[in-house]
Tab-separated table of C-alpha atoms and ligand atoms in Angstrom:
chain	number	residue	atom	x	y	z
N	2	MET	CA	5.024	-7.222	19.545
N	3	GLU	CA	7.392	-4.738	17.943
N	4	LEU	CA	8.946	-5.956	14.710
N	5	ARG	CA	12.303	-4.631	13.565
N	6	LEU	CA	14.130	-5.159	10.285
N	7	GLU	CA	17.789	-4.211	10.373
N	8	ASN	CA	19.609	-3.698	7.089
N	9	LEU	CA	17.646	-6.614	5.638
N	10	THR	CA	18.851	-7.657	2.179
N	11	LYS	CA	18.075	-10.575	-0.115
N	12	ILE	CA	20.077	-11.307	-3.227
N	13	PHE	CA	18.887	-14.209	-5.398
N	14	THR	CA	21.497	-15.795	-7.670
N	15	ASN	CA	20.283	-17.791	-10.656
N	16	LYS	CA	22.126	-20.645	-12.413
N	17	ASN	CA	24.099	-18.296	-14.696
N	18	GLY	CA	25.383	-16.457	-11.670
N	19	GLN	CA	23.124	-13.505	-12.377
N	20	GLU	CA	22.088	-11.623	-9.253
N	21	THR	CA	18.751	-10.036	-8.370
N	22	LYS	CA	18.658	-7.756	-5.364
N	23	ALA	CA	15.072	-8.488	-4.358
N	24	VAL	CA	15.290	-6.618	-1.052
N	25	ASP	CA	17.844	-3.878	-0.515
N	26	SER	CA	18.974	-2.793	2.981
N	27	LEU	CA	15.584	-2.390	4.634
N	28	ASP	CA	15.642	-0.641	8.023
N	29	ILE	CA	12.143	-0.567	9.403
N	30	THR	CA	10.603	-0.636	12.869
N	31	ILE	CA	6.957	-1.647	13.061
N	32	GLU	CA	5.398	-0.561	16.309
N	33	SER	CA	3.556	-3.090	18.402
N	34	GLY	CA	-0.131	-3.471	17.550
N	35	THR	CA	-0.029	-1.540	14.289
N	36	LEU	CA	-1.057	-2.575	10.798
N	37	VAL	CA	1.568	-1.730	8.228
N	38	GLY	CA	0.834	-1.895	4.508
N	39	LEU	CA	3.726	-3.038	2.329
N	40	LEU	CA	3.130	-1.522	-1.058
N	41	GLY	CA	4.844	-1.377	-4.422
N	42	PRO	CA	4.761	-2.557	-8.028
N	43	SER	CA	5.047	-6.194	-9.066
N	44	GLY	CA	8.527	-7.575	-8.408
N	45	CYS	CA	9.575	-4.849	-5.940
N	46	GLY	CA	10.298	-7.361	-3.166
N	47	LYS	CA	7.117	-7.395	-1.067
N	48	SER	CA	6.708	-11.173	-0.836
N	49	THR	CA	10.442	-11.722	-0.350
N	50	THR	CA	10.369	-9.324	2.613
N	51	LEU	CA	7.382	-11.140	4.092
N	52	PHE	CA	8.941	-14.580	3.533
N	53	MET	CA	12.123	-13.480	5.305
N	54	ILE	CA	10.055	-12.328	8.292
N	55	ALA	CA	8.239	-15.685	8.197
N	56	GLY	CA	11.520	-17.589	7.997
N	57	LEU	CA	10.740	-19.161	4.614
N	58	VAL	CA	13.501	-17.223	2.830
N	59	LYS	CA	16.944	-16.769	4.378
N	60	PRO	CA	18.255	-13.183	4.304
N	61	THR	CA	21.558	-12.566	2.527
N	62	THR	CA	22.441	-10.026	5.199
N	63	GLY	CA	20.635	-8.201	7.974
N	64	LYS	CA	18.579	-9.092	11.012
N	65	ILE	CA	14.966	-9.535	12.066
N	66	PHE	CA	13.802	-8.864	15.624
N	67	PHE	CA	10.472	-9.694	17.269
N	68	GLY	CA	10.642	-7.440	20.298
N	69	ASP	CA	14.092	-8.130	21.777
N	70	ASP	CA	14.291	-11.607	20.192
N	71	ASP	CA	16.637	-11.944	17.257
N	72	VAL	CA	14.652	-14.427	15.113
N	73	THR	CA	16.881	-14.221	12.023
N	74	LYS	CA	18.099	-17.801	12.397
N	75	LEU	CA	14.967	-19.236	14.033
N	76	ALA	CA	12.942	-21.930	12.206
N	77	PRO	CA	9.599	-20.703	10.776
N	78	GLU	CA	7.471	-22.804	13.151
N	79	LYS	CA	9.278	-21.355	16.168
N	80	ARG	CA	8.707	-17.723	15.229
N	81	GLY	CA	5.040	-17.488	16.178
N	82	ILE	CA	3.750	-16.070	12.939
N	83	GLY	CA	0.384	-16.371	11.218
N	84	LEU	CA	0.580	-16.356	7.449
N	85	VAL	CA	-2.187	-15.838	4.890
N	86	PHE	CA	-1.643	-16.018	1.143
N	87	GLN	CA	-3.560	-14.920	-1.906
N	88	ASN	CA	-4.825	-18.459	-2.571
N	89	TYR	CA	-6.361	-19.530	0.687
N	90	ALA	CA	-4.740	-22.996	0.678
N	91	LEU	CA	-7.369	-24.619	2.880
N	92	TYR	CA	-7.443	-28.408	3.218
N	93	PRO	CA	-10.299	-29.369	0.869
N	94	HIS	CA	-11.199	-32.650	2.574
N	95	MET	CA	-11.491	-31.085	6.036
N	96	THR	CA	-14.409	-29.132	7.488
N	97	VAL	CA	-13.990	-25.479	8.374
N	98	PHE	CA	-13.722	-26.528	12.027
N	99	LYS	CA	-10.902	-28.983	11.290
N	100	ASN	CA	-9.117	-26.487	9.076
N	101	ILE	CA	-8.975	-23.939	11.872
N	102	LEU	CA	-8.148	-26.594	14.485
N	103	PHE	CA	-5.281	-28.019	12.444
N	104	PRO	CA	-2.461	-25.719	13.655
N	105	LEU	CA	-3.420	-26.424	17.280
N	106	GLU	CA	-3.180	-30.196	16.848
N	107	ASN	CA	0.581	-29.918	16.580
N	108	MET	CA	0.731	-27.879	19.753
N	109	ASP	CA	0.173	-28.959	23.345
N	110	VAL	CA	-3.224	-27.341	23.661
N	111	PRO	CA	-5.791	-29.350	25.685
N	112	ARG	CA	-8.702	-30.527	23.526
N	113	ASP	CA	-11.414	-28.484	25.270
N	114	GLU	CA	-9.381	-25.326	25.100
N	115	ALA	CA	-8.527	-25.954	21.443
N	116	PHE	CA	-12.232	-26.364	20.580
N	117	GLU	CA	-13.074	-23.168	22.438
N	118	ARG	CA	-10.353	-21.263	20.622
N	119	VAL	CA	-11.540	-22.487	17.221
N	120	LYS	CA	-15.095	-21.385	17.978
N	121	ALA	CA	-14.028	-18.013	19.347
N	122	MET	CA	-11.817	-17.374	16.327
N	123	ALA	CA	-14.546	-18.449	13.885
N	124	ASN	CA	-16.939	-16.025	15.579
N	125	LEU	CA	-14.391	-13.251	15.477
N	126	VAL	CA	-13.984	-13.555	11.709
N	127	GLY	CA	-17.730	-14.040	11.181
N	128	ILE	CA	-17.981	-17.694	10.117
N	129	GLY	CA	-19.263	-19.186	13.374
N	130	GLU	CA	-22.230	-20.699	11.541
N	131	LEU	CA	-20.173	-22.455	8.879
N	132	LEU	CA	-17.991	-24.769	10.929
N	133	ASP	CA	-19.425	-28.002	9.480
N	134	ARG	CA	-18.954	-27.071	5.841
N	135	LYS	CA	-16.155	-28.045	3.506
N	136	PRO	CA	-14.149	-25.274	1.776
N	137	SER	CA	-15.807	-26.027	-1.593
N	138	GLN	CA	-19.148	-25.055	-0.034
N	139	LEU	CA	-17.914	-21.552	0.834
N	140	SER	CA	-17.635	-18.311	-1.104
N	141	GLY	CA	-14.204	-16.793	-1.745
N	142	GLY	CA	-14.666	-14.257	1.042
N	143	GLN	CA	-15.712	-16.969	3.499
N	144	GLN	CA	-12.728	-19.104	2.539
N	145	GLN	CA	-10.432	-16.164	3.142
N	146	ARG	CA	-11.989	-15.685	6.586
N	147	VAL	CA	-11.232	-19.328	7.388
N	148	ALA	CA	-7.636	-18.786	6.294
N	149	ILE	CA	-7.398	-15.757	8.601
N	150	ALA	CA	-8.959	-17.660	11.509
N	151	ARG	CA	-6.485	-20.496	10.949
N	152	ALA	CA	-3.580	-18.035	10.974
N	153	LEU	CA	-4.812	-16.387	14.180
N	154	VAL	CA	-5.838	-19.424	16.237
N	155	LYS	CA	-2.232	-20.060	17.320
N	156	LYS	CA	-2.177	-16.555	18.823
N	157	PRO	CA	0.807	-15.585	16.672
N	158	ARG	CA	3.111	-12.727	17.592
N	159	VAL	CA	2.907	-11.309	14.097
N	160	LEU	CA	0.314	-11.681	11.335
N	161	LEU	CA	1.588	-11.630	7.750
N	162	LEU	CA	-0.884	-11.214	4.884
N	163	ASP	CA	0.352	-11.511	1.290
N	164	GLU	CA	-2.225	-10.043	-1.116
N	165	PRO	CA	-4.992	-11.817	0.806
N	166	LEU	CA	-7.805	-10.173	-1.135
N	167	SER	CA	-6.656	-10.319	-4.739
N	168	ASN	CA	-8.777	-13.373	-5.595
N	169	LEU	CA	-11.970	-11.636	-4.509
N	170	ASP	CA	-14.301	-9.496	-6.606
N	171	ALA	CA	-14.245	-5.725	-6.138
N	172	ARG	CA	-17.149	-5.471	-3.689
N	173	LEU	CA	-16.024	-8.334	-1.520
N	174	ARG	CA	-12.510	-6.888	-1.458
N	175	LEU	CA	-13.866	-3.665	-0.065
N	176	GLN	CA	-15.862	-5.481	2.597
N	177	MET	CA	-13.029	-7.833	3.550
N	178	ARG	CA	-10.488	-5.077	3.939
N	179	GLU	CA	-12.738	-3.427	6.516
N	180	GLU	CA	-13.092	-6.810	8.199
N	181	ILE	CA	-9.336	-7.319	8.322
N	182	LYS	CA	-8.946	-3.900	9.876
N	183	ARG	CA	-11.584	-4.736	12.493
N	184	ILE	CA	-10.049	-8.141	13.298
N	185	GLN	CA	-6.616	-6.557	13.570
N	186	ARG	CA	-7.920	-3.875	15.905
N	187	GLU	CA	-9.783	-6.373	18.081
N	188	THR	CA	-6.811	-8.700	18.421
N	189	GLY	CA	-4.211	-5.928	18.586
N	190	ILE	CA	-1.793	-8.127	16.667
N	191	THR	CA	1.116	-6.524	14.807
N	192	THR	CA	0.258	-7.050	11.143
N	193	ILE	CA	1.923	-6.611	7.764
N	194	PHE	CA	-0.435	-6.423	4.830
N	195	VAL	CA	1.146	-6.789	1.385
N	196	THR	CA	-0.645	-5.347	-1.613
N	197	HIS	CA	0.125	-3.632	-4.906
N	198	ASP	CA	-3.178	-1.740	-4.669
N	199	GLN	CA	-2.427	1.732	-3.336
N	200	GLU	CA	-6.021	2.487	-2.455
N	201	GLU	CA	-6.334	-0.731	-0.478
N	202	ALA	CA	-3.108	0.031	1.406
N	203	MET	CA	-4.142	3.630	2.084
N	204	SER	CA	-7.524	2.642	3.479
N	205	ILE	CA	-6.337	-0.082	5.820
N	206	SER	CA	-2.866	0.888	7.067
N	207	ASP	CA	-1.720	2.768	10.141
N	208	LYS	CA	1.542	3.267	8.268
N	209	MET	CA	2.727	2.239	4.830
N	210	VAL	CA	6.080	1.220	3.422
N	211	VAL	CA	6.468	1.879	-0.298
N	212	LEU	CA	9.114	-0.245	-2.014
N	213	ASP	CA	10.691	0.074	-5.454
N	214	PHE	CA	13.383	-2.349	-6.623
N	215	GLY	CA	13.644	-3.671	-3.078
N	216	LYS	CA	14.409	-0.243	-1.636
N	217	GLU	CA	12.300	1.652	0.884
N	218	GLN	CA	10.960	4.815	-0.752
N	219	GLN	CA	8.988	6.129	2.206
N	220	TYR	CA	7.551	4.916	5.519
N	221	ASP	CA	4.735	7.100	6.865
N	222	PRO	CA	1.033	7.189	7.698
N	223	PRO	CA	-0.965	7.043	4.436
N	224	GLN	CA	-2.287	10.601	4.455
N	225	ASP	CA	1.129	12.088	5.301
N	226	MET	CA	2.669	10.148	2.462
N	227	TYR	CA	-0.064	11.274	0.087
N	228	ASN	CA	0.263	14.939	1.013
N	229	SER	CA	4.041	14.972	1.465
N	230	PRO	CA	5.637	12.450	-0.880
N	231	ASP	CA	9.417	12.164	-0.437
N	232	ASN	CA	10.018	11.541	-4.112
N	233	LEU	CA	8.464	11.397	-7.561
N	234	PHE	CA	8.010	7.627	-7.437
N	235	VAL	CA	5.827	7.823	-4.320
N	236	ALA	CA	3.936	10.841	-5.690
N	237	LYS	CA	3.125	8.910	-8.859
N	238	PHE	CA	2.377	5.620	-7.119
N	239	LEU	CA	-0.280	7.098	-4.803
N	240	GLY	CA	-3.461	8.715	-6.080
N	241	ASN	CA	-6.241	7.935	-8.499
N	242	PRO	CA	-6.497	9.646	-10.968
N	243	PRO	CA	-2.696	9.874	-10.797
N	244	ILE	CA	-0.718	13.018	-10.162
N	245	ASN	CA	0.107	15.197	-13.192
N	246	SER	CA	3.829	15.382	-13.708
N	247	PHE	CA	5.884	17.246	-16.283
N	248	GLU	CA	9.171	19.026	-16.683
N	249	ALA	CA	9.492	22.738	-16.027
N	250	GLU	CA	12.205	25.306	-15.584
N	251	VAL	CA	13.141	27.494	-12.659
N	252	LYS	CA	14.708	30.817	-13.605
N	253	ASN	CA	15.532	33.632	-11.212
N	254	LYS	CA	13.426	32.074	-8.449
N	255	LYS	CA	10.408	31.734	-10.737
N	256	LEU	CA	8.803	28.515	-11.886
N	257	ILE	CA	8.053	28.971	-15.603
N	258	ILE	CA	5.060	27.113	-16.978
N	259	ASN	CA	3.472	27.829	-20.332
N	260	GLU	CA	6.278	30.335	-20.916
N	261	LYS	CA	4.883	32.411	-18.093
N	262	PRO	CA	6.152	32.772	-14.563
N	263	PHE	CA	3.779	30.630	-12.540
N	264	MET	CA	4.945	31.110	-8.964
N	265	GLN	CA	7.861	32.182	-6.767
N	266	VAL	CA	10.193	29.398	-5.701
N	267	ASN	CA	13.165	29.636	-3.420
N	268	ILE	CA	15.430	27.124	-5.198
N	269	PRO	CA	18.334	27.204	-7.675
N	270	ASP	CA	17.783	27.629	-11.425
N	271	GLY	CA	17.419	24.490	-13.492
N	272	LEU	CA	15.029	21.855	-14.742
N	273	TYR	CA	12.687	20.124	-12.304
N	274	ASP	CA	9.842	17.649	-12.423
N	275	VAL	CA	6.630	19.301	-11.326
N	276	GLY	CA	3.826	17.321	-9.685
N	277	MET	CA	0.254	18.554	-9.229
N	278	ARG	CA	-2.582	16.360	-8.034
N	279	PRO	CA	-5.785	16.697	-10.113
N	280	GLU	CA	-7.955	17.340	-7.040
N	281	ASN	CA	-5.757	20.195	-5.844
N	282	PHE	CA	-6.928	22.524	-8.607
N	283	ARG	CA	-9.834	24.925	-8.002
N	284	VAL	CA	-11.858	26.945	-10.495
N	285	LYS	CA	-11.335	30.602	-9.589
N	286	GLU	CA	-11.840	33.791	-11.593
N	287	ASP	CA	-8.470	35.308	-10.767
N	288	GLY	CA	-6.668	32.030	-11.457
N	289	PHE	CA	-4.487	31.298	-14.480
N	290	GLN	CA	-6.308	30.851	-17.766
N	291	THR	CA	-6.087	27.532	-19.612
N	292	THR	CA	-7.661	26.014	-22.700
N	293	VAL	CA	-10.183	23.298	-21.986
N	294	LYS	CA	-9.563	20.250	-24.154
N	295	GLU	CA	-12.127	17.867	-22.741
N	296	ILE	CA	-14.695	17.707	-19.973
N	297	PHE	CA	-15.880	14.498	-18.299
N	298	HIS	CA	-18.716	14.592	-15.789
N	299	ILE	CA	-18.265	11.912	-13.158
N	300	GLY	CA	-21.036	12.645	-10.651
N	301	ARG	CA	-20.129	15.155	-7.964
N	302	ASP	CA	-16.821	15.962	-9.651
N	303	THR	CA	-15.881	16.935	-13.164
N	304	MET	CA	-12.615	16.015	-14.794
N	305	ILE	CA	-11.137	18.640	-17.079
N	306	HIS	CA	-8.287	18.004	-19.452
N	307	PHE	CA	-6.531	21.288	-20.092
N	308	ASP	CA	-3.452	22.479	-21.890
N	309	PHE	CA	-0.524	23.338	-19.640
N	310	ASN	CA	2.934	23.864	-20.997
N	311	GLY	CA	1.854	21.950	-24.105
N	312	LYS	CA	1.045	19.035	-21.808
N	313	ASN	CA	-2.346	17.531	-21.241
N	314	VAL	CA	-3.066	18.033	-17.537
N	315	ARG	CA	-6.036	16.767	-15.526
N	316	ALA	CA	-7.955	18.730	-12.955
N	317	LEU	CA	-10.733	17.318	-10.812
N	318	VAL	CA	-13.114	20.132	-9.917
N	319	ASP	CA	-16.573	20.673	-8.454
N	320	SER	CA	-19.208	19.985	-11.151
N	321	GLU	CA	-21.048	23.199	-10.226
N	322	SER	CA	-18.020	25.279	-11.133
N	323	ILE	CA	-17.894	24.512	-14.853
N	324	ASN	CA	-20.236	24.081	-17.810
N	325	ASP	CA	-19.878	22.033	-20.988
N	326	LYS	CA	-19.609	24.995	-23.328
N	327	GLN	CA	-16.594	26.600	-21.705
N	328	LYS	CA	-13.557	26.858	-23.985
N	329	THR	CA	-11.295	28.222	-21.280
N	330	VAL	CA	-11.185	27.908	-17.542
N	331	ASN	CA	-9.341	29.810	-14.818
N	332	LEU	CA	-7.705	27.584	-12.245
N	333	THR	CA	-5.661	27.957	-9.087
N	334	ILE	CA	-3.564	25.604	-7.029
N	335	LYS	CA	-1.987	26.295	-3.639
N	336	THR	CA	1.770	26.732	-3.892
N	337	GLU	CA	2.360	24.166	-1.144
N	338	ARG	CA	0.473	21.653	-3.289
N	339	VAL	CA	2.861	22.152	-6.196
N	340	TYR	CA	5.579	19.537	-5.749
N	341	LEU	CA	9.007	19.965	-7.296
N	342	PHE	CA	11.379	17.031	-7.687
N	343	ASP	CA	15.088	16.954	-8.433
N	344	LYS	CA	15.603	15.710	-12.014
N	345	GLN	CA	18.523	13.464	-11.050
N	346	THR	CA	17.488	11.939	-7.741
N	347	GLY	CA	13.715	12.314	-7.952
N	348	LYS	CA	13.770	13.655	-4.364
N	349	VAL	CA	11.252	16.304	-3.419
N	350	VAL	CA	12.716	19.829	-3.203
N	351	ASN	CA	11.355	22.153	-0.569
N	352	HIS	CA	10.589	25.390	-2.442
N	353	GLY	CA	8.703	27.296	0.290
F	682	LIG	N1	13.272	-17.770	-5.618
F	682	LIG	C1	13.680	-16.750	-6.394
F	682	LIG	N2	14.745	-16.872	-7.203
F	682	LIG	C2	15.168	-15.857	-7.975
F	682	LIG	N3	14.578	-14.637	-8.014
F	682	LIG	C3	13.503	-14.455	-7.232
F	682	LIG	C4	12.991	-15.499	-6.395
F	682	LIG	N4	11.899	-15.015	-5.740
F	682	LIG	C5	11.745	-13.745	-6.163
F	682	LIG	N5	12.698	-13.391	-7.063
F	682	LIG	C6	12.876	-12.082	-7.695
F	682	LIG	O1	12.973	-11.108	-6.686
F	682	LIG	C7	12.245	-9.937	-7.014
F	682	LIG	C8	11.193	-9.653	-5.958
F	682	LIG	O2	10.209	-10.656	-6.001
F	682	LIG	P1	8.943	-10.664	-5.029
F	682	LIG	O3	8.212	-11.934	-5.252
F	682	LIG	O4	9.401	-10.383	-3.652
F	682	LIG	O5	8.107	-9.429	-5.589
F	682	LIG	P2	6.646	-8.889	-5.171
F	682	LIG	O6	6.817	-7.463	-4.799
F	682	LIG	O7	6.045	-9.805	-4.161
F	682	LIG	O8	5.863	-8.961	-6.554
F	682	LIG	P3	4.305	-9.309	-6.869
F	682	LIG	O9	3.522	-8.046	-6.600
F	682	LIG	O10	4.328	-9.632	-8.331
F	682	LIG	O11	3.910	-10.468	-6.005
F	682	LIG	C9	11.698	-10.181	-8.409
F	682	LIG	O12	12.573	-9.619	-9.336
F	682	LIG	C10	11.680	-11.684	-8.518
F	682	LIG	O13	11.796	-12.091	-9.857
F	683	LIG	MG1	4.364	-11.062	-4.190
């Protein structure tokens, strides 16, 4: 089921008449059967967007389509959505079986078929053996699987997941995100996965939407967004360790760093924000020379802090290429991996 948001906006007004634009003119089409990660810092409007799609929050303006159906005014229970929250919200007094069955009891599904669907769904999410237990007798990961099974048993048109893994420990998170990807692939259900964890979103999504202050910053497959950020916000939000960014000047088609011309650029003179990802540097003899400030060995890679334009910049390089005693190091970076951003708008400037 294709999902389309048209100029979707939500303005909350508090008692003093103060307005918060939680979601600002979103125009997004989510292709049928894809998993889209909705990503951004706390308060950027992720949950509000999801709740509008679910029908729990009424949009101020704009429309929501499921395929050709305009569902903007449709009641939540009529939309055919499966919803999973951060806290699993299972019924504590019911068994796992009953928890998953519950949504079907309000529908006209014959008893035998309902039982079959519960079992099939429990098997799909890997809790087929736990149907007689109560939620308190399950681990966090198992509880979250029950919540997913319960959301899917109705065969929803769209699956909405709001930070479903944030209550789990790091290892379980990793395992569950692979599970969610598998379940999504096997069911082929159009899914939106909300998270503020960029790595989680990158690893699981077919495409990602990055939001800031309710506004779409970019909508692309994860690797495209990582390699070709549209603006400084996206460049900074993706990547760990984060991208190095600092101000530099362009003069006569030359980018000046450390008072030296660093590379040719085909853009007007002025100040720009430069972005360079730590892993895009290489140690190379004919590279530019920098002063090593600190060296951290982290297994296969080594992190160097070096002085660049008076700024402390990080490079992540092959451990074989550097030794502890080095006071200077020669580095290179491909020109297409040097990002330049407009100082006013933050938009990336093509300098090739
Ligand atoms: N019911 C409400 N009334 C007033 N303001 C609200 C309401 N719900 C959300 N907001 C505001 O709207 C903005 C977006 O909130 P939202 O919950 O969508 O953010 P989020 O991206 O889900 O954040 P988080 O990562 O912390 O969950 C915030 O500024 C929030 O304070
Ligand atoms: Mg939220």
